mmCIF file of C-alpha atoms and ligand atoms in Angstrom:
data_model
loop_
_atom_site.group_PDB
_atom_site.id
_atom_site.type_symbol
_atom_site.label_atom_id
_atom_site.label_comp_id
_atom_site.label_asym_id
_atom_site.label_seq_id
_atom_site.Cartn_x
_atom_site.Cartn_y
_atom_site.Cartn_z
ATOM 1 C CA MET A 576 0.000 0.000 0.000
ATOM 2 C CA LYS A 577 1.391 3.438 -0.926
ATOM 3 C CA LYS A 578 1.980 5.688 2.041
ATOM 4 C CA ILE A 579 1.406 9.434 1.809
ATOM 5 C CA LEU A 580 2.434 12.083 4.333
ATOM 6 C CA VAL A 581 -0.336 14.655 4.677
ATOM 7 C CA THR A 582 0.838 17.723 6.593
ATOM 8 C CA GLY A 583 -2.027 19.721 8.025
ATOM 9 C CA GLY A 584 -4.187 16.619 7.632
ATOM 10 C CA THR A 585 -6.553 17.480 10.485
ATOM 11 C CA GLY A 586 -7.416 20.850 8.911
ATOM 12 C CA PHE A 587 -10.310 21.739 6.644
ATOM 13 C CA ILE A 588 -8.974 20.730 3.224
ATOM 14 C CA GLY A 589 -6.502 18.246 4.709
ATOM 15 C CA SER A 590 -9.129 16.149 6.483
ATOM 16 C CA HIS A 591 -11.301 15.862 3.362
ATOM 17 C CA THR A 592 -8.240 14.855 1.365
ATOM 18 C CA VAL A 593 -7.263 12.182 3.896
ATOM 19 C CA VAL A 594 -10.731 10.658 3.485
ATOM 20 C CA GLU A 595 -10.421 10.580 -0.305
ATOM 21 C CA LEU A 596 -6.896 9.124 -0.151
ATOM 22 C CA GLN A 597 -7.975 6.347 2.194
ATOM 23 C CA GLN A 598 -10.991 5.610 0.020
ATOM 24 C CA HIS A 599 -8.609 5.238 -2.928
ATOM 25 C CA GLY A 600 -6.472 2.707 -1.070
ATOM 26 C CA TYR A 601 -3.672 4.929 0.224
ATOM 27 C CA GLU A 602 -2.172 4.668 3.684
ATOM 28 C CA VAL A 603 -1.963 8.087 5.289
ATOM 29 C CA VAL A 604 0.241 9.517 7.994
ATOM 30 C CA ILE A 605 -0.754 12.952 9.219
ATOM 31 C CA VAL A 606 1.556 15.537 10.745
ATOM 32 C CA ASP A 607 -0.220 18.492 12.321
ATOM 33 C CA ASP A 608 0.572 20.741 15.267
ATOM 34 C CA LEU A 609 -3.170 21.200 15.956
ATOM 35 C CA SER A 610 -2.688 24.985 16.059
ATOM 36 C CA ASN A 611 -5.874 25.428 14.044
ATOM 37 C CA SER A 612 -7.578 22.035 14.204
ATOM 38 C CA SER A 613 -8.706 19.382 16.625
ATOM 39 C CA VAL A 614 -7.435 15.876 17.297
ATOM 40 C CA GLU A 615 -11.053 14.650 17.282
ATOM 41 C CA VAL A 616 -11.006 14.951 13.502
ATOM 42 C CA LEU A 617 -9.092 11.642 13.465
ATOM 43 C CA ASP A 618 -12.072 9.786 14.927
ATOM 44 C CA GLN A 619 -14.422 11.590 12.558
ATOM 45 C CA ILE A 620 -12.297 10.375 9.639
ATOM 46 C CA ARG A 621 -12.479 6.844 11.045
ATOM 47 C CA LYS A 622 -16.274 7.058 11.155
ATOM 48 C CA ILE A 623 -16.305 7.824 7.432
ATOM 49 C CA THR A 624 -13.611 5.467 6.150
ATOM 50 C CA GLY A 625 -13.264 2.864 8.890
ATOM 51 C CA ILE A 626 -9.580 3.751 9.283
ATOM 52 C CA ARG A 627 -8.060 6.076 11.865
ATOM 53 C CA PRO A 628 -5.051 7.605 10.119
ATOM 54 C CA ALA A 629 -1.623 7.511 11.771
ATOM 55 C CA PHE A 630 -0.932 10.848 13.394
ATOM 56 C CA GLU A 631 2.022 12.731 14.834
ATOM 57 C CA GLN A 632 1.634 16.082 16.537
ATOM 58 C CA PHE A 633 4.530 18.458 16.008
ATOM 59 C CA ASP A 634 5.436 21.716 14.344
ATOM 60 C CA LEU A 635 7.189 21.292 10.986
ATOM 61 C CA VAL A 636 9.122 24.483 11.731
ATOM 62 C CA ASP A 637 11.076 22.351 14.218
ATOM 63 C CA ARG A 638 13.969 21.152 12.098
ATOM 64 C CA GLU A 639 15.097 18.336 14.343
ATOM 65 C CA ARG A 640 11.615 16.908 14.877
ATOM 66 C CA THR A 641 10.981 17.042 11.150
ATOM 67 C CA ALA A 642 14.298 15.335 10.350
ATOM 68 C CA ASP A 643 13.514 12.670 12.939
ATOM 69 C CA PHE A 644 10.082 12.100 11.388
ATOM 70 C CA PHE A 645 11.582 11.524 7.955
ATOM 71 C CA ALA A 646 14.221 9.205 9.388
ATOM 72 C CA ARG A 647 11.429 7.041 10.836
ATOM 73 C CA HIS A 648 9.290 7.085 7.664
ATOM 74 C CA GLU A 649 11.668 6.076 4.893
ATOM 75 C CA GLN A 650 8.991 4.408 2.831
ATOM 76 C CA LEU A 651 6.897 7.477 1.919
ATOM 77 C CA SER A 652 5.554 7.480 -1.652
ATOM 78 C CA GLY A 653 4.754 11.183 -1.596
ATOM 79 C CA ILE A 654 3.803 14.239 0.393
ATOM 80 C CA ILE A 655 0.830 16.580 0.340
ATOM 81 C CA HIS A 656 1.828 19.746 2.146
ATOM 82 C CA PHE A 657 -1.201 21.642 3.502
ATOM 83 C CA ALA A 658 0.165 22.780 6.857
ATOM 84 C CA ALA A 659 0.269 26.582 6.862
ATOM 85 C CA PHE A 660 -1.281 29.686 8.359
ATOM 86 C CA LYS A 661 -3.979 30.949 5.993
ATOM 87 C CA ALA A 662 -5.644 34.164 7.153
ATOM 88 C CA ALA A 663 -4.610 37.090 4.983
ATOM 89 C CA GLY A 664 -5.839 39.728 7.462
ATOM 90 C CA GLU A 665 -4.105 38.113 10.438
ATOM 91 C CA SER A 666 -0.872 37.929 8.455
ATOM 92 C CA MET A 667 -0.774 41.735 8.332
ATOM 93 C CA GLU A 668 -0.575 41.693 12.155
ATOM 94 C CA LYS A 669 1.838 38.765 12.424
ATOM 95 C CA PRO A 670 4.066 38.819 9.339
ATOM 96 C CA LEU A 671 7.066 37.129 10.963
ATOM 97 C CA GLU A 672 4.930 34.270 12.236
ATOM 98 C CA TYR A 673 3.490 33.777 8.751
ATOM 99 C CA TYR A 674 6.872 33.812 7.003
ATOM 100 C CA ARG A 675 8.438 31.532 9.601
ATOM 101 C CA ASN A 676 5.612 29.030 9.692
ATOM 102 C CA ASN A 677 4.823 28.829 5.999
ATOM 103 C CA VAL A 678 8.318 29.118 4.552
ATOM 104 C CA VAL A 679 10.471 27.308 7.118
ATOM 105 C CA SER A 680 8.164 24.291 7.255
ATOM 106 C CA LEU A 681 8.538 23.878 3.494
ATOM 107 C CA LEU A 682 12.345 24.149 3.758
ATOM 108 C CA ASN A 683 12.401 21.452 6.435
ATOM 109 C CA ILE A 684 10.239 19.178 4.310
ATOM 110 C CA LEU A 685 12.505 19.711 1.302
ATOM 111 C CA ASP A 686 15.496 18.791 3.463
ATOM 112 C CA GLY A 687 13.723 15.574 4.399
ATOM 113 C CA MET A 688 12.908 14.804 0.761
ATOM 114 C CA LYS A 689 16.518 15.406 -0.241
ATOM 115 C CA MET A 690 17.928 13.312 2.558
ATOM 116 C CA HIS A 691 15.613 10.347 1.987
ATOM 117 C CA GLY A 692 15.097 10.404 -1.769
ATOM 118 C CA ILE A 693 11.400 11.268 -1.656
ATOM 119 C CA ARG A 694 10.461 12.474 -5.111
ATOM 120 C CA ASP A 695 6.895 13.725 -5.095
ATOM 121 C CA ILE A 696 5.209 16.639 -3.363
ATOM 122 C CA VAL A 697 1.844 18.317 -3.876
ATOM 123 C CA PHE A 698 1.846 21.884 -2.597
ATOM 124 C CA SER A 699 -1.195 23.874 -1.439
ATOM 125 C CA SER A 700 -1.098 27.186 -3.207
ATOM 126 C CA SER A 701 -3.764 29.809 -3.692
ATOM 127 C CA CYS A 702 -5.298 32.075 -6.303
ATOM 128 C CA THR A 703 -4.084 34.850 -4.037
ATOM 129 C CA VAL A 704 -0.762 34.640 -5.946
ATOM 130 C CA TYR A 705 -2.511 36.376 -8.885
ATOM 131 C CA GLY A 706 -3.791 39.376 -6.892
ATOM 132 C CA GLN A 707 -6.338 41.139 -9.131
ATOM 133 C CA PRO A 708 -5.606 39.501 -12.505
ATOM 134 C CA ASP A 709 -5.603 41.609 -15.670
ATOM 135 C CA GLN A 710 -7.583 38.977 -17.542
ATOM 136 C CA LEU A 711 -10.428 36.717 -16.465
ATOM 137 C CA PRO A 712 -10.773 33.832 -16.256
ATOM 138 C CA VAL A 713 -7.223 33.704 -14.957
ATOM 139 C CA THR A 714 -4.836 31.122 -16.409
ATOM 140 C CA GLU A 715 -1.868 29.523 -14.684
ATOM 141 C CA ASP A 716 0.615 31.557 -16.730
ATOM 142 C CA ALA A 717 -0.744 34.894 -15.461
ATOM 143 C CA PRO A 718 2.038 36.739 -13.635
ATOM 144 C CA PHE A 719 2.268 36.968 -9.859
ATOM 145 C CA LYS A 720 1.210 40.435 -8.755
ATOM 146 C CA THR A 721 2.829 42.197 -5.818
ATOM 147 C CA ALA A 722 1.307 40.408 -2.842
ATOM 148 C CA TRP A 723 -1.338 42.254 -0.831
ATOM 149 C CA SER A 724 -0.522 40.401 2.368
ATOM 150 C CA PRO A 725 2.359 38.456 3.935
ATOM 151 C CA TYR A 726 0.135 35.369 3.637
ATOM 152 C CA GLY A 727 -0.143 35.767 -0.135
ATOM 153 C CA ASN A 728 3.558 36.476 -0.345
ATOM 154 C CA THR A 729 4.390 33.222 1.471
ATOM 155 C CA LYS A 730 2.480 31.285 -1.205
ATOM 156 C CA GLN A 731 4.452 33.069 -3.939
ATOM 157 C CA ILE A 732 7.756 32.486 -2.126
ATOM 158 C CA CYS A 733 6.984 28.810 -1.532
ATOM 159 C CA GLU A 734 6.127 28.283 -5.200
ATOM 160 C CA ASP A 735 9.424 29.982 -6.134
ATOM 161 C CA ILE A 736 11.390 27.846 -3.667
ATOM 162 C CA LEU A 737 9.855 24.730 -5.175
ATOM 163 C CA ARG A 738 10.523 25.909 -8.725
ATOM 164 C CA PHE A 739 14.217 26.591 -8.111
ATOM 165 C CA ASN A 740 14.654 23.330 -6.248
ATOM 166 C CA THR A 741 13.227 21.291 -9.107
ATOM 167 C CA LEU A 742 16.215 22.522 -11.126
ATOM 168 C CA LEU A 743 18.595 21.010 -8.628
ATOM 169 C CA LEU A 744 16.961 18.178 -6.762
ATOM 170 C CA PRO A 745 15.396 15.018 -8.181
ATOM 171 C CA ILE A 746 11.944 16.112 -7.028
ATOM 172 C CA ARG A 747 8.617 16.583 -8.768
ATOM 173 C CA VAL A 748 6.121 19.180 -7.673
ATOM 174 C CA ILE A 749 2.456 19.781 -8.379
ATOM 175 C CA ALA A 750 1.339 23.167 -7.045
ATOM 176 C CA LEU A 751 -2.434 23.440 -6.778
ATOM 177 C CA ARG A 752 -3.832 26.957 -6.695
ATOM 178 C CA TYR A 753 -7.105 26.831 -4.804
ATOM 179 C CA PHE A 754 -9.828 29.340 -5.445
ATOM 180 C CA ASN A 755 -12.385 29.571 -2.592
ATOM 181 C CA PRO A 756 -12.922 26.185 -0.927
ATOM 182 C CA ILE A 757 -16.238 25.899 0.924
ATOM 183 C CA GLY A 758 -18.763 23.255 1.959
ATOM 184 C CA ALA A 759 -18.258 20.073 3.935
ATOM 185 C CA HIS A 760 -18.336 16.302 3.617
ATOM 186 C CA ASP A 761 -21.791 14.846 2.827
ATOM 187 C CA SER A 762 -21.653 12.812 6.035
ATOM 188 C CA ALA A 763 -21.514 16.095 8.016
ATOM 189 C CA LEU A 764 -18.803 14.415 10.122
ATOM 190 C CA ILE A 765 -16.007 16.738 8.997
ATOM 191 C CA GLY A 766 -16.019 20.342 7.798
ATOM 192 C CA GLU A 767 -14.528 23.725 8.492
ATOM 193 C CA LEU A 768 -13.873 24.519 12.169
ATOM 194 C CA PRO A 769 -13.028 28.208 12.354
ATOM 195 C CA LEU A 770 -11.536 29.320 15.665
ATOM 196 C CA GLY A 771 -13.239 32.450 16.980
ATOM 197 C CA VAL A 772 -14.924 34.869 14.587
ATOM 198 C CA PRO A 773 -14.672 33.501 11.025
ATOM 199 C CA ASN A 774 -12.865 35.594 8.414
ATOM 200 C CA ASN A 775 -14.334 33.718 5.504
ATOM 201 C CA LEU A 776 -17.742 34.297 3.985
ATOM 202 C CA VAL A 777 -19.429 30.913 4.181
ATOM 203 C CA PRO A 778 -18.727 30.040 7.833
ATOM 204 C CA PHE A 779 -19.863 33.546 8.694
ATOM 205 C CA ILE A 780 -23.113 32.972 6.806
ATOM 206 C CA THR A 781 -23.852 29.631 8.456
ATOM 207 C CA GLN A 782 -22.919 30.915 11.927
ATOM 208 C CA THR A 783 -25.221 33.895 11.455
ATOM 209 C CA ALA A 784 -28.065 31.678 10.310
ATOM 210 C CA ILE A 785 -27.701 29.363 13.301
ATOM 211 C CA GLY A 786 -27.625 32.303 15.692
ATOM 212 C CA LYS A 787 -23.947 32.372 16.718
ATOM 213 C CA ARG A 788 -23.489 35.743 14.997
ATOM 214 C CA GLU A 789 -25.870 38.637 14.832
ATOM 215 C CA CYS A 790 -25.471 39.842 11.280
ATOM 216 C CA LEU A 791 -23.309 39.237 8.205
ATOM 217 C CA SER A 792 -21.482 42.286 6.853
ATOM 218 C CA VAL A 793 -21.343 42.264 3.057
ATOM 219 C CA PHE A 794 -18.010 43.950 2.355
ATOM 220 C CA GLY A 795 -18.737 46.427 -0.416
ATOM 221 C CA ASN A 796 -21.552 46.785 -2.943
ATOM 222 C CA ASP A 797 -19.881 49.305 -5.212
ATOM 223 C CA TYR A 798 -17.622 46.958 -7.157
ATOM 224 C CA ASP A 799 -17.750 46.776 -10.927
ATOM 225 C CA THR A 800 -19.864 43.590 -10.938
ATOM 226 C CA PRO A 801 -23.525 42.924 -11.877
ATOM 227 C CA ASP A 802 -24.859 43.524 -8.331
ATOM 228 C CA GLY A 803 -21.891 45.501 -6.993
ATOM 229 C CA THR A 804 -20.596 42.776 -4.643
ATOM 230 C CA ALA A 805 -17.275 40.997 -5.154
ATOM 231 C CA ILE A 806 -16.958 37.863 -7.265
ATOM 232 C CA ARG A 807 -15.130 34.652 -6.307
ATOM 233 C CA ASP A 808 -14.863 31.133 -7.677
ATOM 234 C CA TYR A 809 -16.239 28.906 -4.884
ATOM 235 C CA ILE A 810 -15.315 25.229 -5.016
ATOM 236 C CA HIS A 811 -16.656 22.325 -2.973
ATOM 237 C CA VAL A 812 -13.970 21.036 -0.617
ATOM 238 C CA VAL A 813 -14.669 17.426 -1.683
ATOM 239 C CA ASP A 814 -14.037 18.326 -5.337
ATOM 240 C CA LEU A 815 -10.828 19.960 -4.206
ATOM 241 C CA ALA A 816 -9.843 16.929 -2.120
ATOM 242 C CA ARG A 817 -10.374 14.615 -5.101
ATOM 243 C CA ALA A 818 -8.016 16.719 -7.215
ATOM 244 C CA HIS A 819 -5.259 15.900 -4.715
ATOM 245 C CA VAL A 820 -5.770 12.172 -5.213
ATOM 246 C CA VAL A 821 -5.575 12.696 -8.971
ATOM 247 C CA ALA A 822 -2.376 14.728 -8.538
ATOM 248 C CA VAL A 823 -0.771 12.082 -6.318
ATOM 249 C CA GLU A 824 -1.664 9.345 -8.806
ATOM 250 C CA ARG A 825 -0.264 11.381 -11.673
ATOM 251 C CA MET A 826 3.045 11.690 -9.856
ATOM 252 C CA ILE A 827 3.295 8.111 -8.679
ATOM 253 C CA GLN A 828 2.444 6.771 -12.128
ATOM 254 C CA GLY A 829 5.148 8.978 -13.648
ATOM 255 C CA ASN A 830 2.719 10.929 -15.839
ATOM 256 C CA CYS A 831 3.985 14.435 -15.069
ATOM 257 C CA LEU A 832 5.166 16.322 -18.126
ATOM 258 C CA HIS A 833 7.413 18.669 -16.128
ATOM 259 C CA ASN A 834 9.133 18.597 -12.751
ATOM 260 C CA LEU A 835 6.901 21.482 -11.703
ATOM 261 C CA GLU A 836 3.276 21.560 -12.761
ATOM 262 C CA VAL A 837 0.769 24.172 -11.639
ATOM 263 C CA PHE A 838 -3.013 23.860 -11.800
ATOM 264 C CA ASN A 839 -5.900 26.143 -10.936
ATOM 265 C CA LEU A 840 -8.551 24.386 -8.863
ATOM 266 C CA GLY A 841 -11.880 26.124 -9.213
ATOM 267 C CA THR A 842 -15.160 25.613 -11.018
ATOM 268 C CA GLY A 843 -14.496 28.323 -13.584
ATOM 269 C CA ILE A 844 -17.669 30.134 -12.513
ATOM 270 C CA GLY A 845 -17.693 33.323 -10.481
ATOM 271 C CA PHE A 846 -20.477 34.182 -8.035
ATOM 272 C CA THR A 847 -21.087 37.464 -6.250
ATOM 273 C CA VAL A 848 -21.477 37.642 -2.477
ATOM 274 C CA MET A 849 -25.199 38.315 -2.998
ATOM 275 C CA GLU A 850 -25.550 35.211 -5.161
ATOM 276 C CA VAL A 851 -23.917 33.144 -2.417
ATOM 277 C CA ILE A 852 -26.374 34.552 0.132
ATOM 278 C CA GLN A 853 -29.320 33.832 -2.180
ATOM 279 C CA SER A 854 -28.119 30.266 -2.725
ATOM 280 C CA PHE A 855 -27.832 29.803 1.040
ATOM 281 C CA GLU A 856 -31.356 31.122 1.641
ATOM 282 C CA ARG A 857 -32.716 28.887 -1.132
ATOM 283 C CA VAL A 858 -31.253 25.627 0.174
ATOM 284 C CA SER A 859 -31.644 26.291 3.900
ATOM 285 C CA GLY A 860 -35.005 28.031 3.893
ATOM 286 C CA VAL A 861 -33.483 30.506 6.376
ATOM 287 C CA LYS A 862 -33.684 34.252 5.819
ATOM 288 C CA LEU A 863 -30.205 35.617 6.457
ATOM 289 C CA ASN A 864 -29.635 38.771 8.474
ATOM 290 C CA TYR A 865 -27.094 40.850 6.539
ATOM 291 C CA ARG A 866 -26.168 44.455 5.944
ATOM 292 C CA ILE A 867 -23.981 46.254 3.463
ATOM 293 C CA ALA A 868 -20.674 47.383 4.957
ATOM 294 C CA PRO A 869 -17.598 49.143 3.546
ATOM 295 C CA ARG A 870 -15.147 47.223 1.397
ATOM 296 C CA ARG A 871 -12.636 45.075 3.312
ATOM 297 C CA ALA A 872 -9.018 46.175 2.934
ATOM 298 C CA GLY A 873 -7.016 43.832 0.746
ATOM 299 C CA ASP A 874 -9.987 42.304 -1.117
ATOM 300 C CA VAL A 875 -9.790 41.983 -4.884
ATOM 301 C CA GLU A 876 -12.865 42.856 -6.928
ATOM 302 C CA LYS A 877 -13.283 39.687 -8.932
ATOM 303 C CA VAL A 878 -11.441 36.499 -9.684
ATOM 304 C CA TRP A 879 -12.367 33.177 -11.198
ATOM 305 C CA ALA A 880 -10.359 30.345 -12.684
ATOM 306 C CA ASP A 881 -9.627 29.170 -16.135
ATOM 307 C CA THR A 882 -9.892 25.465 -15.345
ATOM 308 C CA ARG A 883 -9.028 24.059 -18.755
ATOM 309 C CA LEU A 884 -5.540 22.927 -17.786
ATOM 310 C CA ALA A 885 -6.787 20.986 -14.763
ATOM 311 C CA ASN A 886 -9.760 19.599 -16.703
ATOM 312 C CA GLU A 887 -7.720 18.474 -19.701
ATOM 313 C CA THR A 888 -4.358 17.543 -18.185
ATOM 314 C CA LEU A 889 -5.472 16.109 -14.868
ATOM 315 C CA GLY A 890 -8.766 14.787 -16.216
ATOM 316 C CA TRP A 891 -10.397 16.327 -13.154
ATOM 317 C CA LYS A 892 -13.435 18.582 -12.969
ATOM 318 C CA ALA A 893 -15.366 20.104 -10.092
ATOM 319 C CA VAL A 894 -18.882 18.630 -10.133
ATOM 320 C CA HIS A 895 -20.715 20.252 -7.213
ATOM 321 C CA SER A 896 -23.025 23.227 -7.737
ATOM 322 C CA LEU A 897 -23.112 26.309 -5.527
ATOM 323 C CA ASP A 898 -26.404 25.103 -4.004
ATOM 324 C CA GLU A 899 -24.798 21.762 -3.110
ATOM 325 C CA MET A 900 -21.858 23.561 -1.524
ATOM 326 C CA MET A 901 -24.133 25.773 0.564
ATOM 327 C CA LEU A 902 -26.368 22.870 1.607
ATOM 328 C CA SER A 903 -23.387 20.823 2.798
ATOM 329 C CA ALA A 904 -22.008 23.842 4.693
ATOM 330 C CA TRP A 905 -25.406 24.310 6.348
ATOM 331 C CA ASN A 906 -25.715 20.616 7.260
ATOM 332 C CA TRP A 907 -22.260 20.816 8.833
ATOM 333 C CA GLU A 908 -23.168 23.903 10.872
ATOM 334 C CA LYS A 909 -26.307 22.124 12.114
ATOM 335 C CA ALA A 910 -24.265 19.033 13.001
ATOM 336 C CA LEU A 911 -21.857 21.222 14.980
ATOM 337 C CA ALA A 912 -24.771 22.745 16.842
ATOM 338 C CA LYS A 913 -25.985 19.265 17.804
ATOM 339 C CA GLY A 914 -22.455 18.289 18.862
ATOM 340 C CA VAL A 915 -20.686 16.460 16.083
ATOM 341 C CA GLY A 916 -19.723 12.840 16.686
HETATM 342 C C1 UD1 B 517 -9.427 34.674 1.676
HETATM 343 C C2 UD1 B 517 -8.052 35.221 1.545
HETATM 344 C C3 UD1 B 517 -7.283 34.347 0.610
HETATM 345 C C4 UD1 B 517 -7.189 32.965 1.206
HETATM 346 C C5 UD1 B 517 -8.560 32.436 1.534
HETATM 347 C C6 UD1 B 517 -8.329 31.243 2.424
HETATM 348 C C7 UD1 B 517 -8.253 37.629 1.942
HETATM 349 C C8 UD1 B 517 -8.195 38.978 1.329
HETATM 350 N N1 UD1 B 517 -8.107 36.588 1.085
HETATM 351 O O1 UD1 B 517 -10.050 34.691 0.395
HETATM 352 O O2 UD1 B 517 -5.990 34.859 0.415
HETATM 353 O O3 UD1 B 517 -6.539 32.094 0.317
HETATM 354 O O4 UD1 B 517 -9.346 33.381 2.231
HETATM 355 O O5 UD1 B 517 -9.505 30.745 2.945
HETATM 356 O O6 UD1 B 517 -8.424 37.481 3.126
HETATM 357 N N2 UD1 B 517 -17.080 38.604 2.600
HETATM 358 C C9 UD1 B 517 -18.112 39.374 3.103
HETATM 359 N N3 UD1 B 517 -18.381 39.287 4.444
HETATM 360 C C10 UD1 B 517 -17.694 38.486 5.293
HETATM 361 C C11 UD1 B 517 -16.635 37.696 4.780
HETATM 362 C C12 UD1 B 517 -16.358 37.783 3.429
HETATM 363 O O7 UD1 B 517 -18.768 40.104 2.370
HETATM 364 O O8 UD1 B 517 -17.980 38.479 6.497
HETATM 365 C C13 UD1 B 517 -16.789 38.667 1.161
HETATM 366 C C14 UD1 B 517 -15.363 39.104 0.865
HETATM 367 O O9 UD1 B 517 -15.267 40.495 0.793
HETATM 368 C C15 UD1 B 517 -15.109 38.404 -0.471
HETATM 369 C C16 UD1 B 517 -15.947 37.126 -0.379
HETATM 370 O O10 UD1 B 517 -16.909 37.362 0.638
HETATM 371 O O11 UD1 B 517 -15.599 39.163 -1.522
HETATM 372 C C17 UD1 B 517 -15.124 35.911 0.000
HETATM 373 O O12 UD1 B 517 -14.370 36.219 1.166
HETATM 374 P P1 UD1 B 517 -13.526 35.111 1.956
HETATM 375 O O13 UD1 B 517 -14.353 33.917 2.205
HETATM 376 O O14 UD1 B 517 -12.891 35.790 3.133
HETATM 377 O O15 UD1 B 517 -12.429 34.670 0.925
HETATM 378 P P2 UD1 B 517 -11.338 35.546 0.141
HETATM 379 O O16 UD1 B 517 -11.159 36.871 0.729
HETATM 380 O O17 UD1 B 517 -11.674 35.488 -1.298
#
């Protein structure tokens, strides 16, 4: 059985990917420091797949611990590296923490790959590397724009580190640029677990609807879009998770055309904030309390993916509709309210 290291495997996208990997016959070992996730996710994964993944709790910024991990896991077939801080706004307050966590952990992993001859790594990148693209839908060859936040900059730096290292080391990299992952597993056993007040739109919507928050602020209605609210390409987290299995298989089967491949992961369709709210109200039957607020600093106006490369080269396509995404997010919020598990 092929064994895959999933860093950040108890997090939102990581946990859904672990489920898909196990369901495709992979053995998974998770490394996570639990700084933004809960150990209970392991039992939730077991309830879905029947297998509790192996787990080690440590911070990949710790060079010695990371080296020791790799020394004890010589037989890894590949790595999916999710573990990172991900809140753009917070990164403005804590830039050093973001650079240290996101960049140093990748360096330590690359050291481990070099030392133990591990060839394949899938890296979690983000559409944030594009900033506000000049052309939409945005393709993978669009240039990086000056980052708007330390968080976005760490994704650019990590992609660059990987690119230069593919010139030197016998490694292969697939960088996946996520658009806006939302939703939850159909079982409602795993989903997004934001700590404190959510930054992201969909958890804020579902928390408002369930009564944890008073009112959703819609950040800006004077953008150059059909209803004035900002446009994003929302993608179901299970679609996203499946793309990682496809990427791992592509690497293991030796099908990569280049040592570094980059793919956009989105649906290719942009929705405004108002359309997301309407979809939520439609599927939940709940009237959402919201108000229009000023634009949020650092937000781009509109972005959605050109998905042709992922569709044609990976043979992968997102299949879930916006309504399905919102329904699964709502079912997850209701499960949380009942006490998941
Ligand atoms: C954000 C990050 C992005 C990161 C992603 C990770 C910023 C600027 N970008 O994406 O780099 O990769 O999260 O999850 O932080 N909105 C509201 N009210 C809210 C919350 C959001 O109107 O309470 C709007 C936003 O203005 C935006 C849309 O909803 O137009 C989506 O916002 P969000 O879910 O935070 O994602 P991004 O900002 O696109």
